[in-house]
């Protein structure tokens, strides 16, 4: 049941103003009050106090103070706040040193007391306001609880946290603090002094530092880290490594290795490993997730993926995987810089394999000898048209990749010397052979749009070899375009012809003229390119000669 005294405003507020003591408000880690004076960076809120009690402390006030807590169950004593009571920052009651100490939550006799301070103004001296009896009781209580060390941590933003801890637990957990405590005891003027004081400055993240101190008292670190999450665990890992808290470092690494990361968390972890060094035997598994060793390079793996897609038989899966690989290889992709060295020879090896398969299929399609019936067939083969279409799709996709990587000049040369395939084309049904003209159309489009730079001999060779088959199959390509834009094809084909010498242009345009007159709409319309060739050949030359 909540304490009715928490929200009660003190009646004698004038005495608090006249006491001259600046009383800082206290917080409990069980529930952090939202106040402009304290804005925690941690996103982890605990529903209940951890196994090791973490409470906040306040300096004790005068023994003769007129203020006292109205409720005996929530009285304050000996400068330590009952952890079951949370004071609002706007309603802070002074502490009565005469009140008996309330019961504290304990964890094997260990506790951590922390006080947040601002280092802008030095605290007022309070030694003369404490009674000797209060000092004796407070000292006796501290010795009973084991809080014999005061640790002051100052952040780079000017905030300060003061921890009252058990020196045995701190020194056993951190070799860094063990050295500080040892040096502090050697320099102490009063060896019999009950409390040792050490200070740490320049702390990057005070919240992570506080959570690291808290984790020293945890018996189940993995459960604690699971509640904190990946991002805060990375912060605690950095703080643990800085203070040489080995048990915390190992626990954080084990937790991080076992959970998935987001891309932001992965980058944060990479940044930490670039700034801090960890024992490889401890961080080996996390490093294996960050930097895989012994695997093939990204360019070699990309070629293997392309080959796998080319050998695929499921149409839907092929389209999905092609889109995935295109995204990885695209110049605008964040992964393209890793694939800059894509192996050219391996890509052309896949291209030659597809051409060989296409040649075998056309040989089968043009064969006039029927196959003998098979009595036992383990699996029915796919239709011939489908298999030819798949190889044509592979070649068109590979050409797009080569054009994107500016490696397509050799593809044009390879396609120009397919004499056997051209011979089989004339002997094959139009319903099948038009598929192969789609590859020629892609080559002509790349040439006409200036995406492939090759010599004039190669350009004429490929046009002279595949221009006539394209004129014959253009009607079928129009009806089954499969993504080809006919207007772009017509314009690019005309521009590709215009890159040749005038005599070679004339031969190809005259041949088109005859086909167009017979087939009409079943033939590409190259009228604009024909007019350009005519003006360049006769009109301008006649004007120049006159």
Tab-separated table of N, CA, C and O in Angstrom, residues 291-381:
chain	number	residue	atom	x	y	z
A	291	UNK	N	32.886	-10.364	-38.570
A	291	UNK	CA	33.859	-10.457	-39.652
A	291	UNK	C	34.099	-11.937	-39.966
A	291	UNK	O	34.997	-12.557	-39.388
A	292	UNK	N	33.313	-12.515	-40.861
A	292	UNK	CA	33.514	-13.935	-41.190
A	292	UNK	C	34.851	-14.145	-41.868
A	292	UNK	O	35.242	-13.399	-42.770
A	293	UNK	N	35.566	-15.156	-41.418
A	293	UNK	CA	36.872	-15.465	-41.969
A	293	UNK	C	36.825	-16.809	-42.691
A	293	UNK	O	36.062	-17.696	-42.325
A	294	UNK	N	37.650	-16.941	-43.695
A	294	UNK	CA	37.744	-18.204	-44.422
A	294	UNK	C	36.695	-18.395	-45.494
A	294	UNK	O	36.727	-19.380	-46.226
A	295	UNK	N	35.722	-17.466	-45.620
A	295	UNK	CA	34.696	-17.612	-46.645
A	295	UNK	C	35.168	-16.978	-47.938
A	295	UNK	O	36.075	-16.154	-47.962
A	296	UNK	N	34.539	-17.364	-49.045
A	296	UNK	CA	34.912	-16.811	-50.344
A	296	UNK	C	34.518	-15.349	-50.429
A	296	UNK	O	33.640	-14.878	-49.709
A	297	UNK	N	35.161	-14.633	-51.349
A	297	UNK	CA	34.877	-13.222	-51.511
A	297	UNK	C	33.474	-12.985	-52.031
A	297	UNK	O	32.818	-13.881	-52.587
A	298	UNK	N	33.015	-11.747	-51.871
A	298	UNK	CA	31.654	-11.417	-52.296
A	298	UNK	C	31.486	-11.532	-53.799
A	298	UNK	O	30.438	-11.963	-54.290
A	299	UNK	N	32.515	-11.155	-54.580
A	299	UNK	CA	32.394	-11.246	-56.034
A	299	UNK	C	32.291	-12.704	-56.488
A	299	UNK	O	31.493	-13.037	-57.368
A	300	UNK	N	33.083	-13.575	-55.879
A	300	UNK	CA	33.019	-14.998	-56.238
A	300	UNK	C	31.680	-15.593	-55.847
A	300	UNK	O	31.097	-16.395	-56.592
A	301	UNK	N	31.176	-15.210	-54.691
A	301	UNK	CA	29.879	-15.714	-54.260
A	301	UNK	C	28.768	-15.193	-55.159
A	301	UNK	O	27.797	-15.910	-55.445
A	302	UNK	N	28.883	-13.948	-55.607
A	302	UNK	CA	27.868	-13.393	-56.506
A	302	UNK	C	27.795	-14.181	-57.805
A	302	UNK	O	26.698	-14.429	-58.338
A	303	UNK	N	28.936	-14.583	-58.334
A	303	UNK	CA	28.938	-15.390	-59.557
A	303	UNK	C	28.263	-16.736	-59.305
A	303	UNK	O	27.518	-17.250	-60.163
A	304	UNK	N	28.491	-17.320	-58.147
A	304	UNK	CA	27.829	-18.584	-57.814
A	304	UNK	C	26.309	-18.407	-57.733
A	304	UNK	O	25.551	-19.277	-58.179
A	305	UNK	N	25.868	-17.280	-57.191
A	305	UNK	CA	24.430	-17.015	-57.121
A	305	UNK	C	23.836	-16.842	-58.511
A	305	UNK	O	22.733	-17.338	-58.796
A	306	UNK	N	24.559	-16.140	-59.385
A	306	UNK	CA	24.079	-15.954	-60.756
A	306	UNK	C	23.959	-17.292	-61.462
A	306	UNK	O	22.975	-17.570	-62.167
A	307	UNK	N	24.963	-18.153	-61.294
A	307	UNK	CA	24.919	-19.480	-61.905
A	307	UNK	C	23.752	-20.298	-61.360
A	307	UNK	O	23.080	-21.022	-62.112
A	308	UNK	N	23.483	-20.164	-60.079
A	308	UNK	CA	22.367	-20.904	-59.490
A	308	UNK	C	21.037	-20.438	-60.060
A	308	UNK	O	20.145	-21.257	-60.340
A	309	UNK	N	20.884	-19.126	-60.249
A	309	UNK	CA	19.643	-18.612	-60.832
A	309	UNK	C	19.498	-19.087	-62.271
A	309	UNK	O	18.408	-19.464	-62.718
A	310	UNK	N	20.615	-19.093	-63.030
A	310	UNK	CA	20.559	-19.528	-64.431
A	310	UNK	C	20.164	-20.992	-64.559
A	310	UNK	O	19.526	-21.385	-65.546
A	311	UNK	N	20.488	-21.801	-63.569
A	311	UNK	CA	20.155	-23.227	-63.606
A	311	UNK	C	18.806	-23.535	-62.981
A	311	UNK	O	18.379	-24.697	-62.965
A	312	UNK	N	18.140	-22.529	-62.468
A	312	UNK	CA	16.846	-22.746	-61.828
A	312	UNK	C	15.767	-23.088	-62.832
A	312	UNK	O	15.844	-22.738	-64.020
A	313	UNK	N	14.739	-23.765	-62.372
A	313	UNK	CA	13.646	-24.199	-63.250
A	313	UNK	C	12.300	-23.603	-62.861
A	313	UNK	O	11.375	-23.595	-63.680
A	314	UNK	N	12.159	-23.096	-61.654
A	314	UNK	CA	10.898	-22.515	-61.209
A	314	UNK	C	10.831	-21.062	-61.662
A	314	UNK	O	11.686	-20.247	-61.303
A	315	UNK	N	9.817	-20.737	-62.457
A	315	UNK	CA	9.726	-19.394	-63.021
A	315	UNK	C	9.577	-18.307	-61.978
A	315	UNK	O	10.230	-17.260	-62.050
A	316	UNK	N	8.692	-18.536	-60.987
A	316	UNK	CA	8.478	-17.524	-59.948
A	316	UNK	C	9.747	-17.292	-59.130
A	316	UNK	O	10.145	-16.152	-58.875
A	317	UNK	N	10.396	-18.394	-58.744
A	317	UNK	CA	11.616	-18.262	-57.943
A	317	UNK	C	12.722	-17.576	-58.737
A	317	UNK	O	13.486	-16.769	-58.188
A	318	UNK	N	12.816	-17.854	-60.033
A	318	UNK	CA	13.844	-17.222	-60.856
A	318	UNK	C	13.655	-15.709	-60.898
A	318	UNK	O	14.613	-14.947	-60.789
A	319	UNK	N	12.423	-15.260	-61.049
A	319	UNK	CA	12.168	-13.817	-61.095
A	319	UNK	C	12.506	-13.153	-59.762
A	319	UNK	O	13.095	-12.067	-59.720
A	320	UNK	N	12.131	-13.800	-58.675
A	320	UNK	CA	12.423	-13.235	-57.359
A	320	UNK	C	13.933	-13.161	-57.111
A	320	UNK	O	14.459	-12.152	-56.622
A	321	UNK	N	14.634	-14.236	-57.465
A	321	UNK	CA	16.081	-14.261	-57.229
A	321	UNK	C	16.823	-13.320	-58.175
A	321	UNK	O	17.833	-12.721	-57.793
A	322	UNK	N	16.334	-13.175	-59.396
A	322	UNK	CA	16.941	-12.220	-60.310
A	322	UNK	C	16.807	-10.799	-59.774
A	322	UNK	O	17.756	-10.008	-59.837
A	323	UNK	N	15.634	-10.471	-59.253
A	323	UNK	CA	15.448	-9.138	-58.663
A	323	UNK	C	16.361	-8.942	-57.458
A	323	UNK	O	16.910	-7.847	-57.251
A	324	UNK	N	16.531	-10.006	-56.670
A	324	UNK	CA	17.403	-9.910	-55.497
A	324	UNK	C	18.854	-9.674	-55.910
A	324	UNK	O	19.534	-8.785	-55.373
A	325	UNK	N	19.333	-10.443	-56.878
A	325	UNK	CA	20.718	-10.278	-57.332
A	325	UNK	C	20.915	-8.932	-58.010
A	325	UNK	O	21.949	-8.272	-57.827
A	326	UNK	N	19.923	-8.490	-58.789
A	326	UNK	CA	20.031	-7.174	-59.424
A	326	UNK	C	20.145	-6.065	-58.389
A	326	UNK	O	20.874	-5.089	-58.592
A	327	UNK	N	19.429	-6.217	-57.280
A	327	UNK	CA	19.542	-5.219	-56.220
A	327	UNK	C	20.925	-5.195	-55.592
A	327	UNK	O	21.431	-4.132	-55.222
A	328	UNK	N	21.554	-6.378	-55.483
A	328	UNK	CA	22.901	-6.430	-54.919
A	328	UNK	C	23.947	-5.863	-55.873
A	328	UNK	O	24.929	-5.258	-55.442
A	329	UNK	N	23.728	-6.053	-57.179
A	329	UNK	CA	24.714	-5.628	-58.166
A	329	UNK	C	24.490	-4.211	-58.673
A	329	UNK	O	25.338	-3.674	-59.380
A	330	UNK	N	23.362	-3.604	-58.340
A	330	UNK	CA	23.057	-2.277	-58.856
A	330	UNK	C	24.060	-1.243	-58.347
A	330	UNK	O	24.574	-1.323	-57.233
A	331	UNK	N	24.356	-0.247	-59.197
A	331	UNK	CA	25.299	0.800	-58.804
A	331	UNK	C	24.783	1.628	-57.636
A	331	UNK	O	25.559	2.149	-56.847
A	332	UNK	N	23.466	1.762	-57.528
A	332	UNK	CA	22.891	2.541	-56.440
A	332	UNK	C	22.792	1.757	-55.144
A	332	UNK	O	22.417	2.313	-54.117
A	333	UNK	N	23.124	0.471	-55.186
A	333	UNK	CA	23.017	-0.356	-53.987
A	333	UNK	C	24.172	-0.073	-53.040
A	333	UNK	O	25.286	0.267	-53.456
A	334	UNK	N	23.905	-0.217	-51.732
A	334	UNK	CA	24.962	-0.025	-50.735
A	334	UNK	C	25.969	-1.168	-50.774
A	334	UNK	O	27.050	-1.069	-50.204
A	335	UNK	N	25.622	-2.262	-51.456
A	335	UNK	CA	26.525	-3.404	-51.527
A	335	UNK	C	27.387	-3.394	-52.786
A	335	UNK	O	28.234	-4.259	-52.964
A	336	UNK	N	27.153	-2.430	-53.702
A	336	UNK	CA	27.843	-2.470	-54.984
A	336	UNK	C	29.344	-2.284	-54.841
A	336	UNK	O	30.124	-2.809	-55.623
A	337	UNK	N	29.784	-1.524	-53.818
A	337	UNK	CA	31.225	-1.300	-53.662
A	337	UNK	C	31.952	-2.604	-53.327
A	337	UNK	O	33.133	-2.768	-53.638
A	338	UNK	N	31.247	-3.543	-52.694
A	338	UNK	CA	31.877	-4.825	-52.385
A	338	UNK	C	31.949	-5.742	-53.607
A	338	UNK	O	32.688	-6.723	-53.600
A	339	UNK	N	31.178	-5.425	-54.650
A	339	UNK	CA	31.129	-6.287	-55.832
A	339	UNK	C	31.767	-5.619	-57.038
A	339	UNK	O	31.480	-5.961	-58.184
A	340	UNK	N	32.618	-4.615	-56.788
A	340	UNK	CA	33.243	-3.897	-57.895
A	340	UNK	C	34.147	-4.817	-58.700
A	340	UNK	O	34.305	-4.662	-59.904
A	341	UNK	N	34.749	-5.805	-58.048
A	341	UNK	CA	35.654	-6.716	-58.730
A	341	UNK	C	34.985	-7.990	-59.178
A	341	UNK	O	35.559	-9.073	-59.039
A	342	UNK	N	33.747	-7.905	-59.688
A	342	UNK	CA	33.007	-9.082	-60.144
A	342	UNK	C	33.808	-9.784	-61.234
A	342	UNK	O	34.246	-9.163	-62.203
A	343	UNK	N	33.992	-11.093	-61.082
A	343	UNK	CA	34.871	-11.839	-61.968
A	343	UNK	C	34.268	-11.930	-63.363
A	343	UNK	O	33.216	-12.551	-63.581
A	344	UNK	N	34.937	-11.315	-64.318
A	344	UNK	CA	34.453	-11.255	-65.701
A	344	UNK	C	34.503	-12.624	-66.370
A	344	UNK	O	33.552	-13.030	-67.062
A	345	UNK	N	35.581	-13.344	-66.168
A	345	UNK	CA	35.728	-14.654	-66.808
A	345	UNK	C	34.662	-15.628	-66.350
A	345	UNK	O	34.123	-16.410	-67.159
A	346	UNK	N	34.348	-15.591	-65.078
A	346	UNK	CA	33.314	-16.499	-64.564
A	346	UNK	C	31.939	-16.164	-65.142
A	346	UNK	O	31.135	-17.063	-65.434
A	347	UNK	N	31.661	-14.870	-65.297
A	347	UNK	CA	30.379	-14.483	-65.887
A	347	UNK	C	30.276	-14.962	-67.331
A	347	UNK	O	29.233	-15.491	-67.755
A	348	UNK	N	31.345	-14.803	-68.109
A	348	UNK	CA	31.294	-15.234	-69.500
A	348	UNK	C	31.290	-16.757	-69.601
A	348	UNK	O	30.797	-17.319	-70.599
A	349	UNK	N	31.813	-17.438	-68.616
A	349	UNK	CA	31.702	-18.894	-68.602
A	349	UNK	C	30.240	-19.322	-68.482
A	349	UNK	O	29.795	-20.271	-69.152
A	350	UNK	N	29.468	-18.599	-67.658
A	350	UNK	CA	28.036	-18.887	-67.553
A	350	UNK	C	27.336	-18.571	-68.872
A	350	UNK	O	26.447	-19.308	-69.316
A	351	UNK	N	27.742	-17.476	-69.517
A	351	UNK	CA	27.133	-17.110	-70.805
A	351	UNK	C	27.373	-18.194	-71.854
A	351	UNK	O	26.454	-18.582	-72.601
A	352	UNK	N	28.597	-18.679	-71.939
A	352	UNK	CA	28.902	-19.712	-72.923
A	352	UNK	C	28.141	-21.005	-72.638
A	352	UNK	O	27.727	-21.729	-73.572
A	353	UNK	N	27.943	-21.303	-71.363
A	353	UNK	CA	27.147	-22.487	-71.014
A	353	UNK	C	25.707	-22.345	-71.500
A	353	UNK	O	25.110	-23.301	-72.032
A	354	UNK	N	25.136	-21.158	-71.341
A	354	UNK	CA	23.766	-20.926	-71.798
A	354	UNK	C	23.670	-21.012	-73.322
A	354	UNK	O	22.694	-21.553	-73.870
A	355	UNK	N	24.673	-20.467	-74.022
A	355	UNK	CA	24.669	-20.549	-75.485
A	355	UNK	C	24.772	-22.005	-75.943
A	355	UNK	O	24.086	-22.422	-76.894
A	356	UNK	N	25.604	-22.783	-75.276
A	356	UNK	CA	25.724	-24.196	-75.623
A	356	UNK	C	24.407	-24.933	-75.398
A	356	UNK	O	23.992	-25.766	-76.227
A	357	UNK	N	23.749	-24.638	-74.298
A	357	UNK	CA	22.442	-25.255	-74.041
A	357	UNK	C	21.429	-24.840	-75.098
A	357	UNK	O	20.617	-25.661	-75.569
A	358	UNK	N	21.483	-23.575	-75.489
A	358	UNK	CA	20.563	-23.086	-76.517
A	358	UNK	C	20.825	-23.769	-77.859
A	358	UNK	O	19.882	-24.127	-78.596
A	359	UNK	N	22.079	-23.972	-78.168
A	359	UNK	CA	22.428	-24.653	-79.409
A	359	UNK	C	21.914	-26.097	-79.408
A	359	UNK	O	21.380	-26.589	-80.419
A	360	UNK	N	22.039	-26.778	-78.288
A	360	UNK	CA	21.527	-28.158	-78.191
A	360	UNK	C	20.014	-28.196	-78.336
A	360	UNK	O	19.458	-29.085	-79.004
A	361	UNK	N	19.334	-27.257	-77.751
A	361	UNK	CA	17.871	-27.226	-77.839
A	361	UNK	C	17.411	-26.929	-79.261
A	361	UNK	O	16.422	-27.521	-79.734
A	362	UNK	N	18.102	-26.023	-79.948
A	362	UNK	CA	17.722	-25.733	-81.327
A	362	UNK	C	18.039	-26.918	-82.241
A	362	UNK	O	17.329	-27.151	-83.225
A	363	UNK	N	19.091	-27.621	-81.947
A	363	UNK	CA	19.380	-28.844	-82.709
A	363	UNK	C	18.251	-29.846	-82.535
A	363	UNK	O	17.812	-30.507	-83.499
A	364	UNK	N	17.773	-29.972	-81.334
A	364	UNK	CA	16.643	-30.879	-81.067
A	364	UNK	C	15.380	-30.393	-81.750
A	364	UNK	O	14.593	-31.191	-82.292
A	365	UNK	N	15.177	-29.065	-81.749
A	365	UNK	CA	13.951	-28.528	-82.355
A	365	UNK	C	13.967	-28.646	-83.876
A	365	UNK	O	12.907	-28.825	-84.512
A	366	UNK	N	15.137	-28.528	-84.487
A	366	UNK	CA	15.214	-28.562	-85.950
A	366	UNK	C	15.396	-29.959	-86.507
A	366	UNK	O	15.431	-30.141	-87.731
A	367	UNK	N	15.535	-30.949	-85.632
A	367	UNK	CA	15.743	-32.320	-86.095
A	367	UNK	C	14.461	-32.853	-86.714
A	367	UNK	O	13.368	-32.744	-86.145
A	368	UNK	N	14.598	-33.441	-87.893
A	368	UNK	CA	13.428	-34.000	-88.587
A	368	UNK	C	13.181	-35.449	-88.223
A	368	UNK	O	12.173	-36.034	-88.617
A	369	UNK	N	14.132	-36.083	-87.484
A	369	UNK	CA	13.984	-37.476	-87.096
A	369	UNK	C	13.255	-37.535	-85.765
A	369	UNK	O	13.747	-37.011	-84.760
A	370	UNK	N	12.081	-38.140	-85.706
A	370	UNK	CA	11.362	-38.202	-84.429
A	370	UNK	C	12.071	-39.118	-83.452
A	370	UNK	O	12.714	-40.094	-83.825
A	371	UNK	N	11.941	-38.769	-82.223
A	371	UNK	CA	12.573	-39.573	-81.185
A	371	UNK	C	11.805	-40.866	-80.966
A	371	UNK	O	10.581	-40.925	-81.109
A	372	UNK	N	12.536	-41.914	-80.626
A	372	UNK	CA	11.916	-43.193	-80.331
A	372	UNK	C	11.128	-43.095	-79.025
A	372	UNK	O	11.579	-42.460	-78.065
A	373	UNK	N	9.967	-43.712	-78.972
A	373	UNK	CA	9.190	-43.659	-77.729
A	373	UNK	C	9.911	-44.366	-76.595
A	373	UNK	O	10.530	-45.409	-76.786
A	374	UNK	N	9.816	-43.786	-75.459
A	374	UNK	CA	10.478	-44.344	-74.281
A	374	UNK	C	9.443	-45.066	-73.430
A	374	UNK	O	8.406	-44.518	-73.089
A	375	UNK	N	9.761	-46.321	-73.136
A	375	UNK	CA	8.829	-47.111	-72.331
A	375	UNK	C	8.861	-46.712	-70.865
A	375	UNK	O	7.851	-46.725	-70.191
A	376	UNK	N	10.045	-46.400	-70.386
A	376	UNK	CA	10.181	-46.025	-68.975
A	376	UNK	C	10.788	-44.628	-68.907
A	376	UNK	O	11.902	-44.403	-69.356
A	377	UNK	N	10.029	-43.703	-68.384
A	377	UNK	CA	10.501	-42.333	-68.268
A	377	UNK	C	10.342	-41.902	-66.819
A	377	UNK	O	9.214	-41.755	-66.331
A	378	UNK	N	11.458	-41.723	-66.101
A	378	UNK	CA	11.343	-41.384	-64.688
A	378	UNK	C	10.695	-40.027	-64.448
A	378	UNK	O	9.987	-39.839	-63.471
A	379	UNK	N	10.938	-39.102	-65.365
A	379	UNK	CA	10.371	-37.776	-65.187
A	379	UNK	C	10.099	-37.164	-66.547
A	379	UNK	O	10.948	-37.183	-67.426
A	380	UNK	N	8.911	-36.646	-66.734
A	380	UNK	CA	8.544	-36.046	-68.004
A	380	UNK	C	9.329	-34.757	-68.222
A	380	UNK	O	9.329	-33.877	-67.363
A	381	UNK	N	10.039	-34.620	-69.371
A	381	UNK	CA	10.809	-33.399	-69.607
A	381	UNK	C	9.888	-32.214	-69.832
A	381	UNK	O	8.738	-32.357	-70.283
